[in-house]
Each structure stands twice: as C-alpha cells, then as structure tokens.
Coordinates of C-alpha atoms in Angstrom, one line a residue:
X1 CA 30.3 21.3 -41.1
X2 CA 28.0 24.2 -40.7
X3 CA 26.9 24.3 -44.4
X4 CA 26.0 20.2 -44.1
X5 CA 23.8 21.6 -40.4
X6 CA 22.4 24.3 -42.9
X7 CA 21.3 22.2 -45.2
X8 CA 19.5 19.8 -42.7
X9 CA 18.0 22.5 -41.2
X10 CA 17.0 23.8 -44.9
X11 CA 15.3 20.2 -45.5
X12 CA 13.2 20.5 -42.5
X13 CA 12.0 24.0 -42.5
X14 CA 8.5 24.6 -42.4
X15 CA 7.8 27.6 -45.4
X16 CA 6.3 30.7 -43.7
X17 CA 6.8 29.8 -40.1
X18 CA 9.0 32.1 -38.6
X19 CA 8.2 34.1 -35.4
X20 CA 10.5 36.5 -33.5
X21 CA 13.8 34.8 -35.4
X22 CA 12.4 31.2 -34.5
X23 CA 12.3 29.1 -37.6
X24 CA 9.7 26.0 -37.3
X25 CA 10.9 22.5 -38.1
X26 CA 9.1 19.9 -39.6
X27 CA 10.4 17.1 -37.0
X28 CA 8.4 14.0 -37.4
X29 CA 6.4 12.0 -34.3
X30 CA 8.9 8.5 -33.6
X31 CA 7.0 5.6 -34.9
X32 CA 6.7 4.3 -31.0
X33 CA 4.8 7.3 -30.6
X34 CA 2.8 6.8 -33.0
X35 CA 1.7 3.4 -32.9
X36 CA 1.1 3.9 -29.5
X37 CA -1.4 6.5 -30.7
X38 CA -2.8 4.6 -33.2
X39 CA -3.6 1.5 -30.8
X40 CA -5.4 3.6 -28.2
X41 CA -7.7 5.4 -31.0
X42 CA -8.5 1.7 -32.4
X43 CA -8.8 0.4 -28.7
X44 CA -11.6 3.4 -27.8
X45 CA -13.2 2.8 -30.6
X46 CA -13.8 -0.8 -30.6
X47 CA -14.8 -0.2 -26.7
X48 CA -17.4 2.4 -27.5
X49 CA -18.8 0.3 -30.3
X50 CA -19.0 -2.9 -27.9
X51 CA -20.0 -1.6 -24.4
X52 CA -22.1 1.6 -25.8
X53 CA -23.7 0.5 -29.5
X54 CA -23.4 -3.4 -28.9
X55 CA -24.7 -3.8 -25.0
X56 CA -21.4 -5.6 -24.3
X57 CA -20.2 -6.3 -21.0
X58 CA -21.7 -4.6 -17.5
X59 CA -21.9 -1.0 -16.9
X60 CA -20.0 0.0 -13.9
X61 CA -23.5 0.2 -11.7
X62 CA -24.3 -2.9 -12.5
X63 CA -21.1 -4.5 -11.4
X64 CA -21.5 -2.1 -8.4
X65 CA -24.8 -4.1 -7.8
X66 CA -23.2 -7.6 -8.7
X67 CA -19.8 -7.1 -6.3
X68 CA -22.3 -5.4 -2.8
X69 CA -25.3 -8.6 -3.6
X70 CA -22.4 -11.0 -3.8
X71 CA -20.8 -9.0 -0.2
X72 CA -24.1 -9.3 1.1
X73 CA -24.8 -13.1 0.2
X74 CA -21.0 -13.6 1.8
X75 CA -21.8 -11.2 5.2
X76 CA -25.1 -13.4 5.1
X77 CA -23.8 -16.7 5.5
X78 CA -20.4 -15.9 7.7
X79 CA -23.4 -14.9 10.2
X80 CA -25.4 -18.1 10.2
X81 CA -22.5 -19.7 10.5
X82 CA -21.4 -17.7 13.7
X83 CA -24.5 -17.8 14.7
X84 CA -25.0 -21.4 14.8
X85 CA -21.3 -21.6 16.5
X86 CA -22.4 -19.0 19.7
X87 CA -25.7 -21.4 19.8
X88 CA -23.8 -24.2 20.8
X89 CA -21.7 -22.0 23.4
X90 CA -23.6 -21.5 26.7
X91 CA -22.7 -19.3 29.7
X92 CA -21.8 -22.4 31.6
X93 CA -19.5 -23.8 29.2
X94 CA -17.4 -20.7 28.4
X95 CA -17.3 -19.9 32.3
X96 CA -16.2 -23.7 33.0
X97 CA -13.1 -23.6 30.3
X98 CA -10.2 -21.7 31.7
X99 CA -9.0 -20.9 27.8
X100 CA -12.2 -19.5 26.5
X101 CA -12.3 -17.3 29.6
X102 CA -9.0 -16.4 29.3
X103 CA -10.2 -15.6 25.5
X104 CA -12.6 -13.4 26.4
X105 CA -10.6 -11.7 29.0
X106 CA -8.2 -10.5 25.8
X107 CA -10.9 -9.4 24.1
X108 CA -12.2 -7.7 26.8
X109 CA -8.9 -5.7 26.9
X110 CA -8.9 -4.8 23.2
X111 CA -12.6 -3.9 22.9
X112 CA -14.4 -2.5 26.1
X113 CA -11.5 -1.6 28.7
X114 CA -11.0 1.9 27.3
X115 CA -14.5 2.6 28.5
X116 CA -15.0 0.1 31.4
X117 CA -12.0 -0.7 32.8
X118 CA -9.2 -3.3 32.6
X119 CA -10.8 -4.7 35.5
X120 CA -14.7 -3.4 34.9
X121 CA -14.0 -1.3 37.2
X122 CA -15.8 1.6 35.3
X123 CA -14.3 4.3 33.5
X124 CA -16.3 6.7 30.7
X125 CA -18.4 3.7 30.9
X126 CA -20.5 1.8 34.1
X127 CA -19.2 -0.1 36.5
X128 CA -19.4 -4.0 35.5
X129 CA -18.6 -5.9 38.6
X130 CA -20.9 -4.8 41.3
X131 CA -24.9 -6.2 41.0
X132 CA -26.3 -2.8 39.5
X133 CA -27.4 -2.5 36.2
X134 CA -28.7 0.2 33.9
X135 CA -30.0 -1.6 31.0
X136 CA -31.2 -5.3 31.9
X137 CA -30.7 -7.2 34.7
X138 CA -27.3 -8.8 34.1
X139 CA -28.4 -12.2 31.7
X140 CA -26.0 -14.0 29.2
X141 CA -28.1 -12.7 26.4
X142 CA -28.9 -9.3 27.4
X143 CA -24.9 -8.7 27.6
X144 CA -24.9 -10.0 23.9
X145 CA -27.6 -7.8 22.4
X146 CA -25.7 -4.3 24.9
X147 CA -22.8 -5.9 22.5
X148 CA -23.9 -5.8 19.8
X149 CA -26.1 -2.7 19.7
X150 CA -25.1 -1.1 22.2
X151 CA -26.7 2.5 23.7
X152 CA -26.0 4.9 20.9
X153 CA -27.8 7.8 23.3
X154 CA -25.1 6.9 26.5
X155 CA -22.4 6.9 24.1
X156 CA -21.9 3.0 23.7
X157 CA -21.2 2.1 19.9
X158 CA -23.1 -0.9 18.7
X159 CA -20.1 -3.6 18.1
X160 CA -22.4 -6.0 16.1
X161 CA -20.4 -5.5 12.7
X162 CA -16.6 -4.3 14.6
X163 CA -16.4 -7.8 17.0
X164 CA -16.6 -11.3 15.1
X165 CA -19.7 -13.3 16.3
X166 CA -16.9 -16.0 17.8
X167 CA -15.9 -13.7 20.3
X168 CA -18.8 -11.7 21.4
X169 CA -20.4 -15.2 23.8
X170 CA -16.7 -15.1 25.2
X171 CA -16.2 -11.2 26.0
X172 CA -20.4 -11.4 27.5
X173 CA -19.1 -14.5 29.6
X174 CA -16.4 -12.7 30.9
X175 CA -18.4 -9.8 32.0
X176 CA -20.4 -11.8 33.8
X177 CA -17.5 -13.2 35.3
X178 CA -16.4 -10.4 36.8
X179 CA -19.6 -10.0 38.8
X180 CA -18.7 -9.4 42.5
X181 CA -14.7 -9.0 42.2
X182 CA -15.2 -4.8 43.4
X183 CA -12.2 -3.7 42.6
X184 CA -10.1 -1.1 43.7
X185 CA -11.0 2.1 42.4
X186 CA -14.5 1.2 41.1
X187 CA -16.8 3.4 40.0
X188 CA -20.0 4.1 42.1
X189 CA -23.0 2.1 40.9
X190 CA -25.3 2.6 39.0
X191 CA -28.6 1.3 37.5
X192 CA -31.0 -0.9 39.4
X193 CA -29.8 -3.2 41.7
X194 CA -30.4 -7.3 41.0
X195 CA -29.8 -10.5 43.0

C-alpha cells in the first residue's frame, strides 16, 4: 500500500522544491474553481470595455444625481398635495370635529409633550394654555410656521420634514384648543400677553 502512496506522491512531485523536509506537490485547481475564475476575468473585462472604453451605462454619480432629482420631484409633489389638503382644513373645522381633535391630541402626545406637557402645561418648553406668548400672538397659522420651523436659538427643532403636512393643522388646532384650561402644575407665563 505504501509503495502505490509512493508512487502517487512520485507523480505529483514538483522537481527541486523541497524546503525543510517539505516536498511540493503539483495538486491541480478543481475545474469549479477554475471556471469560476475564468467567468469573473471575462465578466471584468467586458465591464471595463463597456462602462469605461464604450460610455455604457451611468456612472455611479450620475445615478446618484438621477435617484436624489427623482426624491426631490417625489418630496415635491407629496407637498403640494398636503399642502392643498391643510388648505381646505380651517381652525374652525378641525376644532368643530371631535375625531380630528382627538387626532391631534395623539399627535400632540407623540410630538410636543416631552417638551410642553401632556396637558401644555409647560415643561423644557412654554406654557401653552394660558394667553401669553413668546413668538406671535397665538393665530392658526403662526402655530403652523413655530411647527414647522420652529426656534432653533430656544431649543425648538423645526418639525417641517419629521411631522407629515396632514397632521401639523390638527396638532396647531389642538394647541389652540387648550387655550384657557390652566392646568395643574403649569408653568409660569411667559411672552406677551394677548386677548
């Protein structure tokens, strides 16, 4: 048995290469291997000659450029849509429908009570439900713009692009709302008074 193991091993020696006792074999790639090999030298060299000598395809900035103008065009038109939905939503109609109150009394919760309250009461953030305030006087749209960009220098984050346009009319009708409920544990006012 050994001599046939010899004689194998004789077959596949490699003339000349023998280091430290360690004889090199001549043991062939499997064809798998190889093929595989083969394909992915054939494969990068048909890609270089189409997207580098032959003007093939996009470069990656370009479809960069393609994918953020098609974003933009999306980001674009989801707005005019919203924006055309919060036109036909007054103060009067949110603040006369029980649901969308109730609407933007959740959002409320998930969006601005960490800073003003659960109530409004006033917490890192002014107090919403007394008549003083520090940046307008209290109207519908003023609320919506505080929303949406907030006061970066008091530490209010602009929500414009963080609260879809459907719910900011509902969360600014809900603050005015809460105008005149003082509840317990409110914060001291500040700002201007208004009537």
């Amino acid at each position: 048995m050994s001599d046939k193991k010899d004689e194998i091993l004789n077959e596949k020696l490699v003339e000349g290469h023998e280091y430290d006792g360690i004889k090199e074999l001549d043991n062939p790639l499997p064809n798998w291997w190889l093929w595989t090999f083969f394909f992915t030298m054939i494969f990068a060299f048909l890609y270089f000659i189409h997207y580098e000598l032959g003007g093939g395809g996009l470069s990656s900035d370009e479809a960069l450029e393609l994918k953020m103008a098609r974003i933009k065009h999306q980001r674009a038109t989801q707005a005019k849509t919203a924006a055309a939905a919060v036109k036909d939503l007054s103060l009067e109609t949110i603040l006369n429908s029980p649901e969308m109150l109730q609407e933007g009394q959740k959002n409320f919760a998930q969006f601005c009570a960490s800073c003003h309250g659960d109530k409004g009461q006033g917490l890192i953030g002014p107090n919403l439900t007394d008549k003083f305030w520090i940046h307008s006087k209290g109207e519908f749209e003023s609320i919506m713009t505080a929303i949406n960009k907030g006061f970066p220098t008091k530490g209010m984050p602009g929500w414009e692009t963080l609260i879809p346009n459907d719910k900011k009319p509902l969360i600014a009708a809900y603050v005015k709302s809460l105008q005149g409920t003082n509840p317990a544990g409110a914060k001291a006012p500040q700002g201007e008074k208004v009537e």
